[in-house]
Coordinates of C-alpha atoms and ligand atoms in Angstrom, one line a residue:
M1 CA -8.3 -20.8 -18.6
S2 CA -5.8 -18.8 -16.7
G3 CA -2.9 -20.9 -18.1
L4 CA -1.6 -21.4 -14.6
D5 CA -2.6 -25.0 -13.9
I6 CA 1.0 -25.9 -14.4
D7 CA 3.4 -26.9 -11.6
P8 CA 5.4 -23.7 -11.3
L9 CA 8.7 -25.5 -11.3
A10 CA 7.9 -28.5 -13.5
G11 CA 10.2 -29.0 -16.5
V12 CA 12.6 -26.4 -15.4
S13 CA 16.1 -26.8 -16.7
P14 CA 18.9 -26.6 -14.0
K15 CA 19.9 -23.2 -15.4
E16 CA 16.4 -21.8 -15.0
T17 CA 15.7 -23.3 -11.6
P18 CA 15.9 -20.5 -9.0
M19 CA 18.9 -21.3 -6.9
K20 CA 18.1 -22.9 -3.6
F21 CA 19.8 -20.9 -0.8
S22 CA 21.1 -22.9 2.1
P23 CA 22.1 -20.7 5.0
D24 CA 25.1 -21.8 7.0
Q25 CA 23.7 -24.6 9.1
T26 CA 26.3 -24.0 11.8
E27 CA 25.1 -20.4 12.2
M28 CA 23.8 -19.7 15.7
P29 CA 20.7 -17.6 16.2
P30 CA 21.9 -14.1 17.2
D31 CA 21.7 -13.2 20.9
L32 CA 19.2 -10.4 20.4
H33 CA 19.3 -9.2 24.1
A34 CA 23.1 -9.0 24.1
L35 CA 23.0 -6.9 20.9
L36 CA 20.4 -4.6 22.3
A37 CA 22.4 -4.3 25.5
L38 CA 25.5 -3.4 23.5
Q39 CA 23.8 -0.7 21.6
R40 CA 22.1 0.7 24.7
D41 CA 25.4 0.8 26.5
D42 CA 26.9 2.8 23.6
V43 CA 24.0 5.2 23.8
R44 CA 24.7 5.7 27.5
R45 CA 28.5 6.1 27.0
H46 CA 28.5 8.3 23.9
G47 CA 25.1 10.0 23.9
A48 CA 23.7 11.7 20.9
P49 CA 26.0 11.8 17.8
S50 CA 27.0 15.3 16.5
Y51 CA 25.8 16.6 13.2
A52 CA 29.2 15.7 11.7
Q53 CA 29.0 12.2 13.0
R54 CA 25.6 11.7 11.5
I55 CA 26.7 13.0 8.2
A56 CA 29.6 10.7 8.3
A57 CA 27.3 7.7 9.0
L58 CA 25.0 8.8 6.1
D59 CA 28.0 9.1 3.7
A60 CA 29.2 5.7 4.8
L61 CA 25.8 4.2 4.0
S62 CA 25.7 6.0 0.7
N63 CA 29.1 4.7 -0.3
M64 CA 28.3 1.2 0.8
V65 CA 25.3 1.1 -1.6
K66 CA 27.2 2.8 -4.4
Q67 CA 30.2 0.5 -4.2
H68 CA 28.2 -2.6 -4.1
R69 CA 25.3 -1.6 -6.4
H70 CA 26.0 -4.3 -9.1
E71 CA 26.3 -7.0 -6.5
L72 CA 23.1 -5.8 -4.8
V73 CA 21.2 -5.8 -8.1
R74 CA 22.4 -9.4 -8.9
T75 CA 21.6 -10.7 -5.4
I76 CA 18.1 -9.3 -5.3
S77 CA 17.5 -10.8 -8.7
A78 CA 18.7 -14.2 -7.5
D79 CA 16.3 -14.0 -4.6
F80 CA 13.3 -13.3 -6.8
G81 CA 14.3 -15.7 -9.6
N82 CA 14.4 -12.7 -11.8
R83 CA 14.1 -9.1 -10.7
A84 CA 14.3 -6.6 -13.6
A85 CA 17.6 -4.8 -13.0
T86 CA 16.1 -1.4 -13.9
E87 CA 13.4 -1.9 -11.4
T88 CA 16.0 -2.5 -8.7
E89 CA 17.9 0.5 -9.8
L90 CA 14.9 2.8 -9.8
S91 CA 13.1 1.5 -6.7
E92 CA 15.9 0.5 -4.5
L93 CA 19.2 2.1 -5.4
M94 CA 17.7 5.4 -6.5
S95 CA 15.3 5.5 -3.7
V96 CA 17.9 4.9 -1.0
R97 CA 20.3 7.4 -2.7
N98 CA 17.6 10.1 -3.0
G99 CA 16.6 9.5 0.6
I100 CA 20.1 10.0 1.9
K101 CA 20.7 13.0 -0.4
H102 CA 17.5 14.7 0.9
V103 CA 18.3 14.1 4.5
R104 CA 21.9 15.2 4.1
T105 CA 20.7 18.5 2.5
H106 CA 18.3 19.3 5.3
L107 CA 19.7 17.7 8.4
K108 CA 21.4 20.8 9.9
S109 CA 18.1 22.8 9.9
W110 CA 16.1 19.8 11.1
M111 CA 18.4 19.3 14.1
R112 CA 18.1 22.9 15.1
P113 CA 15.9 23.5 18.1
Q114 CA 12.5 24.8 16.9
R115 CA 11.2 28.0 18.6
R116 CA 7.6 27.7 19.9
K117 CA 5.3 30.4 21.3
V118 CA 5.0 31.1 25.0
G119 CA 1.6 31.8 26.4
I120 CA 1.1 35.5 27.3
A121 CA 0.7 34.7 31.0
F122 CA 4.0 32.9 31.1
R123 CA 6.2 35.6 29.5
P124 CA 8.9 36.5 29.6
A125 CA 10.3 33.0 28.8
S126 CA 11.3 31.0 25.8
A127 CA 10.0 27.7 24.5
Q128 CA 11.5 25.3 22.1
I129 CA 11.5 21.8 20.8
V130 CA 14.8 20.0 21.0
Y131 CA 15.0 16.8 18.9
Q132 CA 16.8 14.1 20.7
P133 CA 17.6 10.5 19.5
L134 CA 15.1 8.0 20.8
G135 CA 17.9 5.4 21.5
V136 CA 17.8 2.0 19.8
I137 CA 15.4 1.5 16.9
G138 CA 14.3 -1.9 15.6
I139 CA 13.5 -2.2 11.9
L140 CA 11.6 -5.2 10.7
A141 CA 11.3 -5.5 6.9
P142 CA 9.5 -7.4 4.2
W143 CA 10.9 -9.0 1.0
N144 CA 9.4 -6.9 -1.8
Y145 CA 11.9 -4.0 -1.7
P146 CA 14.6 -5.5 0.5
L147 CA 17.0 -2.5 0.3
T148 CA 14.5 0.4 0.3
L149 CA 12.6 -0.9 3.3
T150 CA 15.6 -1.5 5.4
L151 CA 18.0 1.2 4.4
G152 CA 15.3 3.9 3.9
P153 CA 14.2 3.8 7.6
L154 CA 17.9 3.3 8.6
T155 CA 18.7 6.6 6.9
E156 CA 16.2 8.5 9.0
A157 CA 17.1 6.6 12.1
L158 CA 20.8 7.5 11.7
A159 CA 19.9 11.1 10.8
A160 CA 18.0 11.3 14.1
G161 CA 21.1 10.0 15.9
N162 CA 19.9 6.5 16.9
R163 CA 21.4 3.0 17.1
V164 CA 19.7 0.5 14.9
M165 CA 19.0 -3.2 14.7
I166 CA 17.6 -4.5 11.4
K167 CA 15.8 -7.8 10.8
P168 CA 15.3 -8.2 7.0
S169 CA 13.0 -10.8 5.4
E170 CA 13.8 -14.5 5.3
L171 CA 12.3 -14.6 1.8
T172 CA 15.2 -12.8 0.4
P173 CA 18.0 -14.8 2.1
R174 CA 20.8 -13.9 -0.2
T175 CA 20.1 -10.2 0.0
S176 CA 19.6 -10.3 3.8
A177 CA 23.0 -12.1 4.2
L178 CA 24.7 -9.6 1.9
L179 CA 23.1 -6.7 3.8
G180 CA 24.4 -8.2 7.1
K181 CA 27.9 -8.5 5.6
L182 CA 28.0 -5.0 4.2
I183 CA 26.5 -3.3 7.2
G184 CA 29.0 -5.3 9.4
E185 CA 31.8 -3.9 7.3
T186 CA 30.5 -0.3 7.3
F187 CA 29.2 0.2 10.9
P188 CA 30.3 -0.9 14.3
V189 CA 27.9 -3.4 15.7
E190 CA 27.0 -1.0 18.5
Q191 CA 25.8 1.5 16.0
V192 CA 24.0 -0.6 13.3
T193 CA 23.5 -4.4 13.1
V194 CA 21.6 -6.8 11.0
V195 CA 20.2 -10.0 12.4
T196 CA 18.9 -12.7 10.0
G197 CA 16.4 -15.5 10.6
G198 CA 12.8 -16.5 10.0
P199 CA 9.5 -15.8 11.7
D200 CA 10.6 -17.2 15.1
L201 CA 13.5 -14.7 15.2
A202 CA 11.2 -12.0 14.0
E203 CA 8.8 -12.8 16.8
A204 CA 11.6 -12.7 19.4
F205 CA 12.8 -9.4 17.8
C206 CA 9.5 -7.8 18.5
T207 CA 9.7 -8.7 22.2
L208 CA 12.8 -6.5 22.6
P209 CA 12.3 -3.3 24.5
F210 CA 13.3 -1.0 21.7
D211 CA 12.8 2.7 21.9
H212 CA 10.9 2.5 18.7
L213 CA 10.0 -0.4 16.3
L214 CA 9.4 0.3 12.7
F215 CA 7.6 -2.7 11.1
T216 CA 6.9 -3.0 7.3
G217 CA 4.8 -5.9 6.3
S218 CA 1.3 -7.4 6.2
T219 CA -1.6 -6.1 8.3
H220 CA -2.0 -9.6 9.8
V221 CA 1.6 -9.7 11.2
G222 CA 1.4 -6.0 12.0
R223 CA -1.3 -6.8 14.6
Q224 CA 1.0 -9.3 16.3
V225 CA 3.9 -6.9 16.2
M226 CA 1.9 -4.2 17.9
I227 CA 0.7 -6.6 20.6
A228 CA 4.3 -7.7 21.3
A229 CA 5.6 -4.1 21.4
A230 CA 2.7 -3.0 23.7
R231 CA 4.1 -5.3 26.4
N232 CA 7.2 -3.0 26.6
L233 CA 5.3 0.1 25.7
T234 CA 7.5 0.3 22.7
P235 CA 6.1 2.9 20.3
V236 CA 5.6 1.5 16.8
T237 CA 5.4 2.7 13.2
L238 CA 3.4 0.1 11.2
E239 CA 3.8 0.3 7.5
L240 CA 1.2 -2.2 6.3
G241 CA -0.6 -3.1 3.1
G242 CA -4.2 -3.2 1.8
K243 CA -6.2 -2.9 -1.4
S244 CA -5.3 0.4 -3.0
P245 CA -8.0 1.5 -5.4
V246 CA -7.9 3.4 -8.7
V247 CA -10.8 5.5 -9.7
L248 CA -11.0 6.3 -13.4
C249 CA -13.3 9.1 -14.2
R250 CA -15.1 9.5 -17.5
D251 CA -13.3 12.7 -18.5
Y252 CA -9.8 11.2 -18.4
P253 CA -8.4 9.7 -21.7
L254 CA -9.0 6.0 -21.2
R255 CA -6.0 4.6 -23.1
K256 CA -3.6 7.0 -21.4
A257 CA -4.9 6.0 -18.0
A258 CA -4.6 2.3 -18.9
R259 CA -0.9 2.7 -19.8
I260 CA -0.1 4.7 -16.6
I261 CA -1.9 2.1 -14.5
A262 CA -0.2 -0.8 -16.3
I263 CA 3.2 0.7 -15.7
G264 CA 2.5 1.1 -11.9
K265 CA 0.7 -2.2 -11.5
F266 CA 3.2 -4.5 -13.3
F267 CA 6.3 -2.9 -11.9
N268 CA 7.9 -5.6 -9.7
A269 CA 5.1 -7.9 -11.0
G270 CA 2.6 -6.1 -8.8
Q271 CA 4.6 -7.0 -5.6
T272 CA 4.5 -3.4 -4.3
C273 CA 2.6 -2.2 -1.3
V274 CA 1.3 0.9 -3.1
A275 CA 0.5 -0.9 -6.4
P276 CA -3.0 -0.2 -7.8
D277 CA -5.0 -3.2 -6.5
Y278 CA -8.3 -2.8 -8.5
V279 CA -9.7 -0.2 -10.9
L280 CA -13.1 1.4 -10.6
V281 CA -14.4 2.4 -14.0
P282 CA -17.7 3.9 -15.3
R283 CA -19.8 0.7 -15.8
D284 CA -20.3 1.1 -19.5
L285 CA -16.5 1.4 -20.1
T286 CA -15.5 -1.7 -18.1
E287 CA -14.8 -4.0 -21.0
T288 CA -13.3 -1.2 -23.1
F289 CA -10.9 -0.3 -20.3
A290 CA -10.0 -3.9 -19.6
D291 CA -9.1 -4.3 -23.3
A292 CA -7.0 -1.1 -23.1
L293 CA -5.2 -2.3 -20.0
F294 CA -4.5 -5.6 -21.6
D295 CA -3.1 -3.9 -24.7
A296 CA -1.0 -1.7 -22.5
A297 CA 0.4 -4.7 -20.6
R298 CA 1.2 -6.4 -23.9
E299 CA 3.0 -3.3 -25.1
L300 CA 5.1 -3.2 -21.9
Y301 CA 5.8 -6.9 -21.8
P302 CA 5.4 -8.5 -25.3
T303 CA 6.9 -11.7 -23.9
I304 CA 7.0 -13.0 -20.4
A305 CA 9.3 -16.0 -20.2
G306 CA 12.9 -15.0 -20.9
N307 CA 12.0 -11.4 -20.6
D308 CA 14.4 -9.9 -18.0
D309 CA 12.2 -6.8 -17.7
Y310 CA 9.4 -8.9 -16.1
T311 CA 9.9 -9.8 -12.5
S312 CA 9.3 -13.3 -11.0
I313 CA 7.0 -14.0 -8.1
I314 CA 9.0 -14.2 -4.9
S315 CA 8.2 -17.8 -3.9
D316 CA 6.3 -20.9 -4.9
R317 CA 3.8 -20.2 -2.1
H318 CA 3.1 -16.7 -3.3
Y319 CA 2.9 -18.0 -6.9
R320 CA 0.3 -20.6 -5.9
R321 CA -1.7 -18.0 -3.9
L322 CA -2.0 -15.8 -7.0
A323 CA -2.7 -18.7 -9.4
G324 CA -5.4 -19.8 -7.0
M325 CA -7.0 -16.3 -7.0
I326 CA -7.2 -16.4 -10.8
D327 CA -8.6 -20.0 -10.8
E328 CA -11.2 -19.1 -8.2
A329 CA -12.3 -15.9 -10.1
E330 CA -12.6 -17.9 -13.3
S331 CA -14.6 -20.7 -11.7
T332 CA -17.1 -18.1 -10.4
G333 CA -17.6 -16.6 -13.8
A334 CA -15.0 -13.8 -14.2
K335 CA -13.6 -13.1 -17.7
I336 CA -9.8 -13.2 -17.7
R337 CA -7.5 -11.5 -20.2
Q338 CA -4.0 -12.8 -19.7
I339 CA -0.9 -12.9 -21.9
A340 CA -0.5 -16.5 -22.8
D341 CA 2.9 -18.0 -22.1
V342 CA 3.2 -21.6 -21.2
H343 CA 6.9 -21.2 -20.2
A344 CA 6.3 -18.4 -17.7
A345 CA 5.5 -20.7 -14.8
A346 CA 8.9 -22.3 -15.1
E347 CA 10.4 -18.9 -14.2
R348 CA 7.8 -18.4 -11.5
K349 CA 6.3 -15.5 -13.5
I350 CA 2.6 -14.8 -13.7
P351 CA 1.7 -12.9 -16.9
P352 CA -0.4 -9.8 -16.3
A353 CA -4.0 -10.7 -15.9
I354 CA -7.0 -8.4 -16.3
L355 CA -10.3 -9.6 -14.7
T356 CA -13.8 -8.4 -15.3
G357 CA -17.1 -9.8 -13.8
V358 CA -15.4 -10.7 -10.5
V359 CA -17.9 -11.5 -7.7
A360 CA -17.6 -9.3 -4.7
D361 CA -16.7 -12.1 -2.2
A362 CA -14.0 -13.6 -4.4
T363 CA -10.6 -13.8 -2.7
I364 CA -9.2 -11.4 -5.2
M365 CA -11.7 -8.7 -4.1
R366 CA -11.2 -9.4 -0.4
D367 CA -7.4 -9.9 0.1
E368 CA -4.6 -7.6 -1.0
I369 CA -3.5 -9.0 -4.4
F370 CA 0.2 -8.2 -4.3
G371 CA 0.8 -9.6 -7.8
P372 CA 0.1 -8.8 -11.5
L373 CA -3.7 -9.3 -11.4
V374 CA -6.1 -6.4 -11.9
P375 CA -9.8 -6.7 -11.3
V376 CA -11.7 -4.0 -13.2
V377 CA -15.0 -3.1 -11.4
G378 CA -17.8 -1.0 -12.9
Y379 CA -19.5 1.9 -11.0
D380 CA -22.6 3.9 -11.8
S381 CA -21.8 7.2 -10.2
L382 CA -18.9 8.8 -8.3
D383 CA -21.0 8.3 -5.1
D384 CA -21.0 4.6 -5.9
A385 CA -17.2 4.5 -6.3
I386 CA -16.7 6.4 -3.1
N387 CA -19.0 4.0 -1.2
F388 CA -17.2 1.0 -2.6
I389 CA -13.9 2.4 -1.2
N390 CA -15.4 3.5 2.1
N391 CA -17.0 0.1 2.7
R392 CA -13.6 -1.5 2.9
P393 CA -10.6 -0.9 5.2
K394 CA -8.8 2.4 4.6
P395 CA -6.2 1.7 1.9
L396 CA -2.5 2.6 1.8
A397 CA -2.9 4.5 -1.4
L398 CA -5.6 5.9 -3.6
Y399 CA -5.3 6.9 -7.2
C400 CA -7.7 8.9 -9.3
F401 CA -7.7 9.9 -12.9
S402 CA -9.5 13.1 -13.8
H403 CA -8.8 16.6 -14.9
R404 CA -11.9 18.0 -13.2
C405 CA -10.9 19.8 -10.0
A406 CA -14.4 19.4 -8.4
V407 CA -14.4 15.6 -8.9
I408 CA -10.9 15.2 -7.5
A409 CA -11.7 17.4 -4.5
D410 CA -14.9 15.4 -3.9
L411 CA -13.0 12.1 -4.0
L412 CA -10.2 13.3 -1.8
E413 CA -12.6 14.9 0.7
R414 CA -14.9 11.9 1.1
T415 CA -12.3 9.1 1.2
R416 CA -9.3 8.2 3.4
S417 CA -6.0 6.6 2.4
G418 CA -2.4 6.7 3.5
G419 CA -1.4 8.8 0.5
V420 CA -2.7 9.8 -2.9
T421 CA -1.4 10.3 -6.5
V422 CA -3.7 12.1 -8.8
N423 CA -3.3 11.1 -12.5
G424 CA -0.5 8.7 -11.7
T425 CA 0.3 5.7 -9.6
M426 CA 2.8 5.2 -6.7
L427 CA 4.6 8.5 -7.4
H428 CA 3.6 10.1 -4.0
A429 CA 5.7 7.4 -2.3
A430 CA 8.8 8.6 -4.1
Q431 CA 8.5 12.1 -2.8
E432 CA 11.1 12.7 -0.1
D433 CA 9.2 15.7 1.3
L434 CA 5.9 13.9 1.7
P435 CA 5.2 11.7 4.7
F436 CA 4.7 8.1 3.7
G437 CA 2.5 5.8 5.7
G438 CA -0.9 4.2 6.1
V439 CA -4.1 5.0 8.0
G440 CA -6.2 2.5 10.0
E441 CA -5.6 -1.0 8.7
S442 CA -3.0 0.2 6.3
G443 CA -0.7 1.5 9.0
T444 CA 0.2 3.7 11.9
G445 CA 2.6 6.6 11.6
A446 CA 4.6 7.8 8.7
Y447 CA 8.2 8.4 7.7
H448 CA 10.4 9.7 4.8
G449 CA 12.4 12.8 5.0
Y450 CA 11.6 15.3 7.7
D451 CA 8.6 13.2 8.9
G452 CA 11.0 10.2 9.3
F453 CA 13.5 12.4 11.3
V454 CA 10.8 13.6 13.6
R455 CA 9.3 10.1 13.9
M456 CA 12.6 8.7 15.1
S457 CA 13.4 11.6 17.4
H458 CA 12.0 12.5 20.8
S459 CA 10.5 16.0 20.4
R460 CA 11.4 17.3 23.8
G461 CA 9.6 20.5 24.9
V462 CA 11.9 22.8 26.8
L463 CA 10.7 26.0 28.6
R464 CA 13.3 28.5 29.8
V465 CA 11.9 30.8 32.5
N466 CA 13.3 34.3 32.5
R467 CA 15.2 35.8 35.4
F468 CA 12.0 37.9 36.0
N469 CA 8.8 36.0 36.3
M470 CA 5.6 36.2 38.3
F471 CA 5.2 32.6 39.2
D472 CA 7.2 32.5 42.4
R473 CA 4.9 35.3 43.6
V474 CA 1.8 33.3 43.0
A475 CA 2.1 31.0 45.9
A476 CA 0.6 30.1 49.2
P477 CA -0.3 31.7 51.5
Y478 CA -2.4 33.4 48.8
G479 CA -2.6 37.1 49.5
K480 CA -3.5 40.2 47.6
L481 CA -0.7 39.9 45.1
S482 CA -1.6 36.3 44.2
R483 CA -5.2 37.3 43.7
L484 CA -4.3 40.3 41.6
V485 CA -2.0 38.3 39.4
T486 CA -4.6 35.6 39.0
R487 CA -7.3 38.1 38.1
I488 CA -5.0 39.7 35.5
M489 CA -4.2 36.2 34.1
L490 CA -7.9 35.3 33.9
G491 CA -8.6 38.6 32.2
K492 CA -11.0 39.8 34.8
Ligands
LIG1 P1 5.1 -10.2 6.4 O1 4.2 -9.5 7.3 O2 4.8 -11.7 6.2 O3 6.6 -10.2 6.9 C1 7.3 -8.9 7.2 C2 8.4 -9.2 8.3 O4 7.7 -9.7 9.4 C3 9.4 -10.3 7.9 O5 10.7 -9.8 8.2 C4 9.0 -11.5 8.7 O6 10.2 -12.2 9.1 C5 8.4 -10.9 9.9 N1 7.5 -11.7 10.6 C6 6.8 -12.8 10.1 N2 6.0 -13.4 11.1 C7 6.2 -12.6 12.2 C8 5.6 -12.6 13.5 N3 4.7 -13.5 13.9 N4 6.0 -11.6 14.4 C9 6.8 -10.6 14.0 N5 7.4 -10.6 12.8 C10 7.1 -11.5 11.9 O7 5.1 -9.4 5.1 P2 5.7 -9.7 3.7 O8 5.0 -10.9 3.0 O9 7.2 -9.9 3.8 O10 5.4 -8.4 2.8 C11 4.2 -8.2 2.2 C12 3.3 -7.3 2.9 O11 4.0 -6.1 3.3 C13 2.2 -6.8 2.1 O12 1.0 -6.7 2.8 C14 2.6 -5.3 1.7 O13 1.5 -4.5 1.4 C15 3.3 -4.9 2.9 N6 4.2 -3.9 2.6 C16 4.0 -2.6 3.1 C17 4.8 -1.6 2.8 C18 4.6 -0.2 3.3 O14 5.5 0.6 3.2 N7 3.4 0.1 3.8 C19 5.9 -1.8 2.0 C20 6.2 -3.1 1.5 C21 5.3 -4.1 1.8

């Protein structure tokens, strides 16, 4: 039994009940078109901000997060029911701070025009790329990392000199409201603004003719976002999800891998886009590995209810979805190892669950899990494991545990994923100097650091023709000189 056949909120004392958040009923939906017009007008009147203005904006953002860090940690936790404070500090405050620091260090060189080569036939001339702001960028964010996934893209959008409209998730209403207030106090509305609301507002947001729309969320909604943006020919970056596999190879110490995977998987209770989704293990080691993973989970989280280090599931709907996955797997013959805690449901917490013997068409093997459940799947050969991955949509992340270079090279060569961490989980996403994004169904386009700056800039090619050039000589009526120049250029 999964131990989850309990009404998640039954028997909850008033103190434990996650606060119900009632947004101000008198609040009017924001006039999105008016806000966009205001920002566009500011672009027209003031043009691209200077380096100094961009640095000032980044500093203001950094100070905002620093000054309000305690309030942000508390507010995010209230939205989740419980979000481990250290998890918020590591994955949101540190991530935003590191992002700003990295951009601040490199912005001057990124903004410099980049020299490019001029074809021999066109010399003398000079060619360069000039990075210009795109204009107004829309950022549409999910709930699982409500600061990182709004302020991270904002950092790079500001670095690239853009104006920005942000629509955070309705599932973290307190954090979204706080973000709106803080951004409103930090930036003029014509530079950065936050609009809050539900899916209807989100849908309307996507119909705005932004100069770029960066959406982070599910693949399902991502499709609708791309359709809406296409009507305006608005370019999109889609940061989506998917089932990120782990391949454990026989040569890697099994218990060590189990601990590393448990740390990554149960962080934020598995509600991370790059969380390991399922683990592929040499078939004869399946049960041994499942035991080791279970032990590792128990070591990390000896108790669940009342344990502030273990994060709650974001909503009752998400809780029921995950509980349903476990029940369905169990009813179709899966073996489930789960830390028993009858009080966990009252805090909307699902104890880590390790599943073996899951049937291939179970929901847990078809849908992105996005919670603390780990199916362990046996494979017979590396080819098998690779085929298993390649028979499914390209994932956002791929993890492999091995010290054998040939095995790692084979796996990386024959699979595709947004990013990879070898002998670890999720860490590639924390590297400021690596592009972060998906491929195929896990996303389109990447950002973070330099790649984010370029993504949110227009790379304008500029050719400066020298005072002396042959091209005004190669012109009709084509005579001897034109033919001679053409012959030289064709290398005849
Ligand atoms: P979601 O797609 O339900 O919602 C994301 C945003 O889209 C929200 O702001 C929501 O208001 C808005 N939205 C809802 N319906 C919409 C519509 N019809 N049109 C336009 N916008 C709409 O995603 P979620 O549940 O908030 O987040 C979980 C998903 O996000 C997972 O799939 C996860 O993998 C993915 N994710 C990806 C990344 C990444 O960087 N690749 C990061 C975090 C989460």
